[in-house]
PDB file of C-alpha atoms in Angstrom:
ATOM      1  CA  MET V   1       7.626  28.545  22.536  1.00  0.00           C
ATOM      2  CA  THR V   2       9.884  29.713  19.721  1.00  0.00           C
ATOM      3  CA  ASP V   3       8.709  30.061  16.134  1.00  0.00           C
ATOM      4  CA  LEU V   4       8.559  27.064  13.860  1.00  0.00           C
ATOM      5  CA  VAL V   5      10.606  26.862  10.668  1.00  0.00           C
ATOM      6  CA  ILE V   6       9.346  24.476   7.971  1.00  0.00           C
ATOM      7  CA  ARG V   7      11.370  23.742   4.884  1.00  0.00           C
ATOM      8  CA  ALA V   8      12.290  21.179   2.278  1.00  0.00           C
ATOM      9  CA  LEU V   9      15.671  19.483   2.272  1.00  0.00           C
ATOM     10  CA  ASP V  10      18.350  19.049  -0.339  1.00  0.00           C
ATOM     11  CA  GLU V  11      20.878  16.232  -0.699  1.00  0.00           C
ATOM     12  CA  ARG V  12      23.445  17.933   1.561  1.00  0.00           C
ATOM     13  CA  GLU V  13      20.897  18.121   4.379  1.00  0.00           C
ATOM     14  CA  ALA V  14      19.737  14.506   4.177  1.00  0.00           C
ATOM     15  CA  PRO V  15      21.196  13.641   7.626  1.00  0.00           C
ATOM     16  CA  LEU V  16      18.897  16.260   9.171  1.00  0.00           C
ATOM     17  CA  PHE V  17      15.894  14.080   8.309  1.00  0.00           C
ATOM     18  CA  ASP V  18      17.365  11.280  10.439  1.00  0.00           C
ATOM     19  CA  ALA V  19      17.820  13.460  13.516  1.00  0.00           C
ATOM     20  CA  LEU V  20      14.398  12.609  14.961  1.00  0.00           C
ATOM     21  CA  PRO V  21      13.932   9.415  17.047  1.00  0.00           C
ATOM     22  CA  ASP V  22      12.230   6.542  15.246  1.00  0.00           C
ATOM     23  CA  PRO V  23      10.141   4.666  17.849  1.00  0.00           C
ATOM     24  CA  LEU V  24       7.854   3.069  15.251  1.00  0.00           C
ATOM     25  CA  GLY V  25      10.668   1.613  13.129  1.00  0.00           C
ATOM     26  CA  ALA V  26       9.893   3.577   9.964  1.00  0.00           C
ATOM     27  CA  ARG V  27      13.525   3.556   8.835  1.00  0.00           C
ATOM     28  CA  GLU V  28      13.693  -0.236   8.743  1.00  0.00           C
ATOM     29  CA  SER V  29      10.348  -0.521   6.964  1.00  0.00           C
ATOM     30  CA  HIS V  30      11.593   1.896   4.294  1.00  0.00           C
ATOM     31  CA  ARG V  31      15.057   0.448   3.760  1.00  0.00           C
ATOM     32  CA  LEU V  32      14.073  -0.547   0.189  1.00  0.00           C
ATOM     33  CA  THR V  33      12.238   2.717  -0.480  1.00  0.00           C
ATOM     34  CA  ARG V  34      13.880   5.513  -2.462  1.00  0.00           C
ATOM     35  CA  HIS V  35      12.836   8.964  -1.239  1.00  0.00           C
ATOM     36  CA  ARG V  36      13.807  12.068  -3.181  1.00  0.00           C
ATOM     37  CA  PRO V  37      15.552  14.639  -0.982  1.00  0.00           C
ATOM     38  CA  ASP V  38      13.440  17.506  -2.374  1.00  0.00           C
ATOM     39  CA  TRP V  39      10.267  15.618  -1.411  1.00  0.00           C
ATOM     40  CA  LYS V  40      11.365  15.507   2.240  1.00  0.00           C
ATOM     41  CA  ARG V  41      10.288  18.294   4.611  1.00  0.00           C
ATOM     42  CA  VAL V  42      11.135  19.029   8.242  1.00  0.00           C
ATOM     43  CA  ALA V  43       9.800  21.330  10.936  1.00  0.00           C
ATOM     44  CA  LEU V  44      12.483  22.866  13.162  1.00  0.00           C
ATOM     45  CA  ARG V  45      12.264  24.676  16.456  1.00  0.00           C
ATOM     46  CA  ASP V  46      15.483  26.310  17.687  1.00  0.00           C
ATOM     47  CA  GLY V  47      17.275  24.395  14.938  1.00  0.00           C
ATOM     48  CA  LYS V  48      16.038  21.040  16.238  1.00  0.00           C
ATOM     49  CA  VAL V  49      13.849  18.739  14.119  1.00  0.00           C
ATOM     50  CA  VAL V  50      10.432  18.318  15.753  1.00  0.00           C
ATOM     51  CA  ALA V  51       8.507  16.847  12.809  1.00  0.00           C
ATOM     52  CA  ARG V  52       9.365  15.294   9.461  1.00  0.00           C
ATOM     53  CA  GLY V  53       7.601  13.965   6.410  1.00  0.00           C
ATOM     54  CA  ALA V  54       8.745  12.119   3.293  1.00  0.00           C
ATOM     55  CA  TRP V  55       6.565  12.213   0.199  1.00  0.00           C
ATOM     56  CA  TRP V  56       6.997   9.341  -2.218  1.00  0.00           C
ATOM     57  CA  GLY V  57       6.403   8.446  -5.858  1.00  0.00           C
ATOM     58  CA  GLY V  58       7.705   6.159  -8.553  1.00  0.00           C
ATOM     59  CA  PRO V  59      10.926   6.961 -10.440  1.00  0.00           C
ATOM     60  CA  ASP V  60       9.025   8.498 -13.364  1.00  0.00           C
ATOM     61  CA  ASP V  61       6.385  10.370 -11.343  1.00  0.00           C
ATOM     62  CA  THR V  62       6.504  14.164 -11.524  1.00  0.00           C
ATOM     63  CA  ALA V  63       4.593  14.592  -8.247  1.00  0.00           C
ATOM     64  CA  PRO V  64       4.328  12.431  -5.125  1.00  0.00           C
ATOM     65  CA  VAL V  65       1.771   9.640  -4.885  1.00  0.00           C
ATOM     66  CA  ASN V  66       1.552   9.779  -1.093  1.00  0.00           C
ATOM     67  CA  VAL V  67       3.225  10.644   2.203  1.00  0.00           C
ATOM     68  CA  ASN V  68       4.652   7.378   3.510  1.00  0.00           C
ATOM     69  CA  TRP V  69       6.859   8.548   6.377  1.00  0.00           C
ATOM     70  CA  PHE V  70       5.612  10.988   8.987  1.00  0.00           C
ATOM     71  CA  ASP V  71       6.908  11.581  12.517  1.00  0.00           C
ATOM     72  CA  VAL V  72       6.493  14.123  15.300  1.00  0.00           C
ATOM     73  CA  ALA V  73       8.479  14.682  18.487  1.00  0.00           C
ATOM     74  CA  GLU V  74       6.698  14.335  21.821  1.00  0.00           C
ATOM     75  CA  GLY V  75       4.349  17.274  22.401  1.00  0.00           C
ATOM     76  CA  GLU V  76       4.826  18.634  18.863  1.00  0.00           C
ATOM     77  CA  GLU V  77       1.595  17.450  17.268  1.00  0.00           C
ATOM     78  CA  GLU V  78       0.726  20.967  16.096  1.00  0.00           C
ATOM     79  CA  ALA V  79       4.133  21.289  14.416  1.00  0.00           C
ATOM     80  CA  GLY V  80       3.500  18.036  12.595  1.00  0.00           C
ATOM     81  CA  ALA V  81       0.075  19.240  11.506  1.00  0.00           C
ATOM     82  CA  GLU V  82       1.577  22.468  10.171  1.00  0.00           C
ATOM     83  CA  LEU V  83       4.206  20.498   8.254  1.00  0.00           C
ATOM     84  CA  LEU V  84       1.436  18.603   6.452  1.00  0.00           C
ATOM     85  CA  ARG V  85      -0.901  21.578   6.020  1.00  0.00           C
ATOM     86  CA  THR V  86       1.738  23.733   4.326  1.00  0.00           C
ATOM     87  CA  ALA V  87       3.060  21.036   1.973  1.00  0.00           C
ATOM     88  CA  PRO V  88       2.650  21.738  -1.757  1.00  0.00           C
ATOM     89  CA  TRP V  89       1.147  18.258  -2.233  1.00  0.00           C
ATOM     90  CA  GLN V  90      -2.126  17.212  -0.614  1.00  0.00           C
ATOM     91  CA  VAL V  91      -2.117  13.472  -1.220  1.00  0.00           C
ATOM     92  CA  GLU V  92      -2.987  10.304   0.664  1.00  0.00           C
ATOM     93  CA  LEU V  93      -0.886   9.584   3.757  1.00  0.00           C
ATOM     94  CA  GLU V  94       0.242   6.094   4.749  1.00  0.00           C
ATOM     95  CA  MET V  95       1.291   5.423   8.312  1.00  0.00           C
ATOM     96  CA  ASN V  96       3.089   2.099   8.743  1.00  0.00           C
ATOM     97  CA  LEU V  97       3.177   0.693  12.263  1.00  0.00           C
ATOM     98  CA  PRO V  98       4.728  -2.385  13.868  1.00  0.00           C
ATOM     99  CA  ALA V  99       2.438  -5.407  14.072  1.00  0.00           C
ATOM    100  CA  GLY V 100       0.820  -5.522  17.499  1.00  0.00           C
ATOM    101  CA  TRP V 101       1.382  -1.816  18.199  1.00  0.00           C
ATOM    102  CA  ARG V 102      -1.920  -1.572  20.074  1.00  0.00           C
ATOM    103  CA  GLU V 103      -0.683  -3.906  22.822  1.00  0.00           C
ATOM    104  CA  ASP V 104       2.553  -1.994  23.528  1.00  0.00           C
ATOM    105  CA  PRO V 105       1.932   1.194  25.591  1.00  0.00           C
ATOM    106  CA  GLU V 106       4.984   3.046  24.235  1.00  0.00           C
ATOM    107  CA  LEU V 107       4.251   2.183  20.617  1.00  0.00           C
ATOM    108  CA  ARG V 108       0.590   3.054  21.062  1.00  0.00           C
ATOM    109  CA  ALA V 109       1.436   6.455  22.565  1.00  0.00           C
ATOM    110  CA  ALA V 110       3.841   7.242  19.714  1.00  0.00           C
ATOM    111  CA  ALA V 111       1.257   6.180  17.128  1.00  0.00           C
ATOM    112  CA  GLU V 112      -1.542   8.190  18.733  1.00  0.00           C
ATOM    113  CA  ALA V 113       0.600  11.356  18.759  1.00  0.00           C
ATOM    114  CA  ARG V 114       0.984  10.966  14.999  1.00  0.00           C
ATOM    115  CA  PHE V 115      -2.736  10.268  14.559  1.00  0.00           C
ATOM    116  CA  THR V 116      -3.484  13.513  16.386  1.00  0.00           C
ATOM    117  CA  ALA V 117      -1.144  15.514  14.168  1.00  0.00           C
ATOM    118  CA  VAL V 118      -2.563  13.977  10.991  1.00  0.00           C
ATOM    119  CA  GLN V 119      -6.129  14.728  12.057  1.00  0.00           C
ATOM    120  CA  LYS V 120      -5.219  18.304  13.045  1.00  0.00           C
ATOM    121  CA  ALA V 121      -3.813  18.725   9.534  1.00  0.00           C
ATOM    122  CA  GLY V 122      -7.203  17.920   8.009  1.00  0.00           C
ATOM    123  CA  TYR V 123      -6.751  14.268   7.141  1.00  0.00           C
ATOM    124  CA  GLU V 124      -9.357  11.586   7.801  1.00  0.00           C
ATOM    125  CA  LEU V 125      -8.871   7.847   8.213  1.00  0.00           C
ATOM    126  CA  LEU V 126      -9.851   5.860   5.125  1.00  0.00           C
ATOM    127  CA  VAL V 127      -8.847   2.322   6.110  1.00  0.00           C
ATOM    128  CA  GLU V 128      -6.566   0.195   8.266  1.00  0.00           C
ATOM    129  CA  ARG V 129      -4.601  -2.521   6.455  1.00  0.00           C
ATOM    130  CA  PHE V 130      -2.432  -5.555   7.163  1.00  0.00           C
ATOM    131  CA  LEU V 131       0.975  -5.668   5.433  1.00  0.00           C
ATOM    132  CA  TYR V 132       2.390  -9.109   4.655  1.00  0.00           C
ATOM    133  CA  ARG V 133       5.754 -10.457   3.543  1.00  0.00           C
ATOM    134  CA  TRP V 134       6.236 -14.019   2.342  1.00  0.00           C
ATOM    135  CA  THR V 135       9.788 -15.422   2.456  1.00  0.00           C
ATOM    136  CA  PRO V 136      11.076 -18.847   1.322  1.00  0.00           C
ATOM    137  CA  GLU V 137      11.354 -20.290   4.816  1.00  0.00           C
ATOM    138  CA  ARG V 138       7.553 -20.084   5.023  1.00  0.00           C
ATOM    139  CA  GLY V 139       7.309 -22.635   2.215  1.00  0.00           C
ATOM    140  CA  LEU V 140       5.441 -22.182  -1.036  1.00  0.00           C
ATOM    141  CA  PRO V 141       1.654 -22.459  -0.698  1.00  0.00           C
ATOM    142  CA  GLU V 142       0.287 -25.581  -2.318  1.00  0.00           C
ATOM    143  CA  ARG V 143      -1.371 -25.059  -5.693  1.00  0.00           C
ATOM    144  CA  PRO V 144      -4.856 -26.642  -5.477  1.00  0.00           C
ATOM    145  CA  GLY V 145      -4.829 -27.323  -9.228  1.00  0.00           C
ATOM    146  CA  ARG V 146      -8.499 -26.479  -9.703  1.00  0.00           C
ATOM    147  CA  LEU V 147      -8.030 -23.579 -12.126  1.00  0.00           C
ATOM    148  CA  GLU V 148      -6.369 -22.790 -15.430  1.00  0.00           C
ATOM    149  CA  PHE V 149      -4.465 -19.528 -15.791  1.00  0.00           C
ATOM    150  CA  ARG V 150      -3.978 -17.677 -19.040  1.00  0.00           C
ATOM    151  CA  PRO V 151      -2.542 -14.310 -20.026  1.00  0.00           C
ATOM    152  CA  GLU V 152      -4.831 -11.929 -21.917  1.00  0.00           C
ATOM    153  CA  PRO V 153      -3.398  -9.109 -24.039  1.00  0.00           C
ATOM    154  CA  ASP V 154      -6.595  -7.027 -24.196  1.00  0.00           C
ATOM    155  CA  ASP V 155      -6.974  -4.510 -21.358  1.00  0.00           C
ATOM    156  CA  ALA V 156     -10.715  -4.390 -22.047  1.00  0.00           C
ATOM    157  CA  ASP V 157     -11.104  -7.921 -20.676  1.00  0.00           C
ATOM    158  CA  PHE V 158      -9.358  -6.951 -17.445  1.00  0.00           C
ATOM    159  CA  PHE V 159     -11.416  -3.769 -17.238  1.00  0.00           C
ATOM    160  CA  ASP V 160     -14.631  -5.781 -17.537  1.00  0.00           C
ATOM    161  CA  LEU V 161     -13.449  -8.252 -14.898  1.00  0.00           C
ATOM    162  CA  LEU V 162     -12.486  -5.442 -12.522  1.00  0.00           C
ATOM    163  CA  ARG V 163     -15.949  -3.898 -12.882  1.00  0.00           C
ATOM    164  CA  ARG V 164     -17.527  -7.251 -12.013  1.00  0.00           C
ATOM    165  CA  ILE V 165     -15.186  -7.854  -9.075  1.00  0.00           C
ATOM    166  CA  HIS V 166     -15.708  -4.358  -7.651  1.00  0.00           C
ATOM    167  CA  SER V 167     -19.491  -4.570  -7.983  1.00  0.00           C
ATOM    168  CA  ALA V 168     -19.360  -6.436  -4.657  1.00  0.00           C
ATOM    169  CA  THR V 169     -16.125  -5.500  -2.906  1.00  0.00           C
ATOM    170  CA  LEU V 170     -14.802  -5.018   0.624  1.00  0.00           C
ATOM    171  CA  ASP V 171     -11.830  -2.903  -0.532  1.00  0.00           C
ATOM    172  CA  ALA V 172     -12.000   0.618   0.932  1.00  0.00           C
ATOM    173  CA  HIS V 173     -10.100   2.298  -1.908  1.00  0.00           C
ATOM    174  CA  ALA V 174     -12.372   0.718  -4.503  1.00  0.00           C
ATOM    175  CA  LEU V 175     -15.464   1.663  -2.496  1.00  0.00           C
ATOM    176  CA  LYS V 176     -14.207   5.252  -2.308  1.00  0.00           C
ATOM    177  CA  ALA V 177     -13.719   5.375  -6.090  1.00  0.00           C
ATOM    178  CA  ILE V 178     -17.159   3.845  -6.684  1.00  0.00           C
ATOM    179  CA  ASP V 179     -18.794   6.333  -4.306  1.00  0.00           C
ATOM    180  CA  GLU V 180     -17.098   9.278  -6.006  1.00  0.00           C
ATOM    181  CA  ASP V 181     -17.418   8.298  -9.661  1.00  0.00           C
ATOM    182  CA  GLY V 182     -18.790   4.807 -10.183  1.00  0.00           C
ATOM    183  CA  LEU V 183     -17.491   1.355 -11.101  1.00  0.00           C
ATOM    184  CA  ASP V 184     -15.655   2.563 -14.181  1.00  0.00           C
ATOM    185  CA  ARG V 185     -13.413   4.777 -12.084  1.00  0.00           C
ATOM    186  CA  ALA V 186     -12.677   1.963  -9.613  1.00  0.00           C
ATOM    187  CA  ALA V 187     -11.718  -0.364 -12.466  1.00  0.00           C
ATOM    188  CA  GLN V 188      -9.625   2.275 -14.219  1.00  0.00           C
ATOM    189  CA  GLU V 189      -7.702   3.119 -11.030  1.00  0.00           C
ATOM    190  CA  GLU V 190      -6.712  -0.539 -10.711  1.00  0.00           C
ATOM    191  CA  LEU V 191      -5.639  -0.727 -14.362  1.00  0.00           C
ATOM    192  CA  ASP V 192      -3.638   2.476 -14.010  1.00  0.00           C
ATOM    193  CA  PHE V 193      -1.835   0.989 -11.007  1.00  0.00           C
ATOM    194  CA  PHE V 194      -1.028  -2.229 -12.870  1.00  0.00           C
ATOM    195  CA  HIS V 195       0.456  -0.237 -15.752  1.00  0.00           C
ATOM    196  CA  TRP V 196       2.358   2.015 -13.316  1.00  0.00           C
ATOM    197  CA  CYS V 197       4.153  -1.013 -11.858  1.00  0.00           C
ATOM    198  CA  PRO V 198       7.476  -1.705 -13.617  1.00  0.00           C
ATOM    199  CA  SER V 199       6.696  -5.423 -14.043  1.00  0.00           C
ATOM    200  CA  PRO V 200       5.784  -6.841 -17.479  1.00  0.00           C
ATOM    201  CA  ARG V 201       2.238  -6.493 -18.811  1.00  0.00           C
ATOM    202  CA  GLU V 202       2.289 -10.135 -19.973  1.00  0.00           C
ATOM    203  CA  TRP V 203       2.319 -11.287 -16.338  1.00  0.00           C
ATOM    204  CA  TRP V 204      -1.374 -10.438 -15.895  1.00  0.00           C
ATOM    205  CA  GLN V 205      -3.513 -13.590 -15.840  1.00  0.00           C
ATOM    206  CA  ILE V 206      -7.178 -14.558 -15.908  1.00  0.00           C
ATOM    207  CA  ALA V 207      -8.295 -17.736 -14.119  1.00  0.00           C
ATOM    208  CA  HIS V 208     -10.846 -20.185 -15.563  1.00  0.00           C
ATOM    209  CA  THR V 209     -12.424 -23.428 -14.441  1.00  0.00           C
ATOM    210  CA  PRO V 210     -11.612 -26.509 -16.582  1.00  0.00           C
ATOM    211  CA  GLN V 211     -15.059 -25.979 -18.143  1.00  0.00           C
ATOM    212  CA  GLY V 212     -14.010 -22.509 -19.314  1.00  0.00           C
ATOM    213  CA  ASP V 213     -15.937 -20.344 -16.831  1.00  0.00           C
ATOM    214  CA  VAL V 214     -14.133 -17.187 -15.715  1.00  0.00           C
ATOM    215  CA  VAL V 215     -13.280 -17.220 -11.993  1.00  0.00           C
ATOM    216  CA  GLY V 216     -11.190 -14.083 -11.558  1.00  0.00           C
ATOM    217  CA  MET V 217      -7.736 -12.623 -12.061  1.00  0.00           C
ATOM    218  CA  HIS V 218      -4.367 -12.262 -10.399  1.00  0.00           C
ATOM    219  CA  ILE V 219      -1.642  -9.706 -11.056  1.00  0.00           C
ATOM    220  CA  PRO V 220       1.902 -10.757 -10.096  1.00  0.00           C
ATOM    221  CA  ALA V 221       3.814  -7.481  -9.946  1.00  0.00           C
ATOM    222  CA  HIS V 222       6.873  -5.568  -8.932  1.00  0.00           C
ATOM    223  CA  ASN V 223       6.462  -2.170  -7.332  1.00  0.00           C
ATOM    224  CA  PRO V 224       9.539   0.061  -6.927  1.00  0.00           C
ATOM    225  CA  SER V 225      10.428  -1.795  -3.701  1.00  0.00           C
ATOM    226  CA  GLY V 226      10.216  -5.314  -5.086  1.00  0.00           C
ATOM    227  CA  PRO V 227       7.892  -8.221  -5.921  1.00  0.00           C
ATOM    228  CA  CYS V 228       4.331  -8.017  -4.651  1.00  0.00           C
ATOM    229  CA  ILE V 229       0.825  -9.374  -5.016  1.00  0.00           C
ATOM    230  CA  GLY V 230      -0.572  -6.652  -7.248  1.00  0.00           C
ATOM    231  CA  PHE V 231      -4.188  -7.823  -7.203  1.00  0.00           C
ATOM    232  CA  ILE V 232      -6.331 -10.846  -6.388  1.00  0.00           C
ATOM    233  CA  GLY V 233      -9.998 -10.822  -7.379  1.00  0.00           C
ATOM    234  CA  VAL V 234     -12.825 -13.328  -7.800  1.00  0.00           C
ATOM    235  CA  VAL V 235     -16.019 -12.470  -9.700  1.00  0.00           C
ATOM    236  CA  PRO V 236     -19.120 -12.445  -7.432  1.00  0.00           C
ATOM    237  CA  GLU V 237     -20.786 -15.514  -8.937  1.00  0.00           C
ATOM    238  CA  GLN V 238     -17.719 -17.670  -8.183  1.00  0.00           C
ATOM    239  CA  ARG V 239     -17.271 -16.670  -4.554  1.00  0.00           C
ATOM    240  CA  GLY V 240     -17.731 -19.018  -1.620  1.00  0.00           C
ATOM    241  CA  GLN V 241     -15.559 -21.762  -3.121  1.00  0.00           C
ATOM    242  CA  GLY V 242     -12.160 -20.638  -1.799  1.00  0.00           C
ATOM    243  CA  TYR V 243     -10.846 -19.541  -5.176  1.00  0.00           C
ATOM    244  CA  ALA V 244      -9.071 -16.487  -3.785  1.00  0.00           C
ATOM    245  CA  TYR V 245      -6.598 -18.868  -2.161  1.00  0.00           C
ATOM    246  CA  ASP V 246      -5.983 -20.591  -5.528  1.00  0.00           C
ATOM    247  CA  LEU V 247      -5.242 -17.194  -7.088  1.00  0.00           C
ATOM    248  CA  LEU V 248      -2.927 -16.183  -4.251  1.00  0.00           C
ATOM    249  CA  ALA V 249      -1.014 -19.476  -4.404  1.00  0.00           C
ATOM    250  CA  GLU V 250      -0.588 -19.164  -8.171  1.00  0.00           C
ATOM    251  CA  CYS V 251       0.507 -15.528  -7.900  1.00  0.00           C
ATOM    252  CA  THR V 252       3.130 -16.452  -5.299  1.00  0.00           C
ATOM    253  CA  HIS V 253       4.512 -19.329  -7.377  1.00  0.00           C
ATOM    254  CA  TYR V 254       4.567 -17.137 -10.484  1.00  0.00           C
ATOM    255  CA  LEU V 255       6.727 -14.501  -8.783  1.00  0.00           C
ATOM    256  CA  VAL V 256       9.076 -17.032  -7.176  1.00  0.00           C
ATOM    257  CA  GLU V 257       9.560 -18.785 -10.532  1.00  0.00           C
ATOM    258  CA  ARG V 258      10.744 -15.419 -11.847  1.00  0.00           C
ATOM    259  CA  GLY V 259      13.313 -14.933  -9.124  1.00  0.00           C
ATOM    260  CA  ALA V 260      11.418 -13.345  -6.234  1.00  0.00           C
ATOM    261  CA  GLU V 261      13.182 -13.878  -2.886  1.00  0.00           C
ATOM    262  CA  PHE V 262      10.284 -12.315  -0.987  1.00  0.00           C
ATOM    263  CA  VAL V 263       6.738 -11.260  -1.855  1.00  0.00           C
ATOM    264  CA  SER V 264       4.940  -8.320  -0.258  1.00  0.00           C
ATOM    265  CA  ALA V 265       1.173  -7.990  -0.031  1.00  0.00           C
ATOM    266  CA  ALA V 266      -1.574  -6.091   1.747  1.00  0.00           C
ATOM    267  CA  THR V 267      -5.282  -6.304   2.466  1.00  0.00           C
ATOM    268  CA  ASP V 268      -7.794  -4.227   4.391  1.00  0.00           C
ATOM    269  CA  ARG V 269      -8.078  -5.129   8.060  1.00  0.00           C
ATOM    270  CA  GLY V 270     -11.826  -5.661   7.638  1.00  0.00           C
ATOM    271  CA  ASN V 271     -11.434  -8.034   4.693  1.00  0.00           C
ATOM    272  CA  PHE V 272     -11.564 -11.146   6.865  1.00  0.00           C
ATOM    273  CA  PRO V 273     -11.821 -13.691   4.022  1.00  0.00           C
ATOM    274  CA  MET V 274      -8.686 -12.387   2.300  1.00  0.00           C
ATOM    275  CA  ALA V 275      -6.794 -12.083   5.576  1.00  0.00           C
ATOM    276  CA  ALA V 276      -7.595 -15.767   6.227  1.00  0.00           C
ATOM    277  CA  ASN V 277      -6.258 -16.677   2.782  1.00  0.00           C
ATOM    278  CA  PHE V 278      -2.980 -14.866   3.426  1.00  0.00           C
ATOM    279  CA  ALA V 279      -2.594 -16.732   6.718  1.00  0.00           C
ATOM    280  CA  LYS V 280      -3.326 -20.065   5.016  1.00  0.00           C
ATOM    281  CA  ALA V 281      -0.770 -19.302   2.281  1.00  0.00           C
ATOM    282  CA  GLY V 282       2.010 -18.601   4.806  1.00  0.00           C
ATOM    283  CA  TYR V 283       2.024 -14.817   4.680  1.00  0.00           C
ATOM    284  CA  PRO V 284       2.708 -13.346   8.157  1.00  0.00           C
ATOM    285  CA  VAL V 285       1.579  -9.835   9.090  1.00  0.00           C
ATOM    286  CA  VAL V 286       4.797  -7.811   9.374  1.00  0.00           C
ATOM    287  CA  ARG V 287       3.334  -4.333   9.821  1.00  0.00           C
ATOM    288  CA  GLU V 288       0.019  -2.538   9.869  1.00  0.00           C
ATOM    289  CA  ARG V 289      -0.897   0.513   7.822  1.00  0.00           C
ATOM    290  CA  LEU V 290      -3.373   3.314   8.326  1.00  0.00           C
ATOM    291  CA  ASN V 291      -4.357   5.139   5.145  1.00  0.00           C
ATOM    292  CA  TYR V 292      -5.499   8.741   5.556  1.00  0.00           C
ATOM    293  CA  ARG V 293      -6.767  11.111   2.891  1.00  0.00           C
ATOM    294  CA  PRO V 294      -7.047  14.904   2.939  1.00  0.00           C
ATOM    295  CA  ARG V 295     -10.548  15.687   4.190  1.00  0.00           C
ATOM    296  CA  HIS V 296     -11.319  17.947   1.241  1.00  0.00           C
ATOM    297  CA  ALA V 297     -10.432  15.251  -1.301  1.00  0.00           C
ATOM    298  CA  GLY V 298     -13.253  13.547  -3.125  1.00  0.00           C
TER     299      GLY V 298
END
């Protein structure tokens, strides 16, 4: 087998990135994503692309946030692993897959080849997630009308709420942050994400009962690809009453009232209560995501 050549691309070489087959439909899932040419890397053998990766970040980020597009040609798992191992950025990797990929033998084989390459590169699976996309033909979820929603200008109130919410959470990323550095880190990571989003700070809202008791919070947001459910959280003492659905319905309405023509969202595959709320609110699963992290991280 001939030697492998791994290199970054520039704008003139952008078509080279598209030379590899796309059995998992990554191109369509990233049609709203802006990738920087110099954050794309390919592995070539005899001048032919056998693996590719696109690192991604926001428009103002100086380094990538994650790898969100990774492919290998059949039988080239080691080339894909080398592409990841030699990258200057060791960050989380997101692998987006078509919904129902497990039931399709060809899709499953393509996905498993990529899993093998990622694991060879020293990444470990953190969590599997459902990706959702609400569109107007699904109909707006009914607002139950049980809660009152108010903005709050003080980040300290949101920080306190996030600590309470994450004290009993099913979210794998929050659990990872708590395990590594406690509740404060988990809360701060969420706040940092909210501020990173280009949507207005005044959109953040805290939910109360009519009696004034705090129930939780919702963050209607825009990420660089469009409107999304930034966060839904209910404090532990208010759980078991279906309030997460109220928050999700309100968040959806809030975004649509501000011009959203679709709303993206995600939840961990193991978060069965939240997955049920998305289904109830008319959010179909459009793709699935596996989040990997470099094994040495954390």
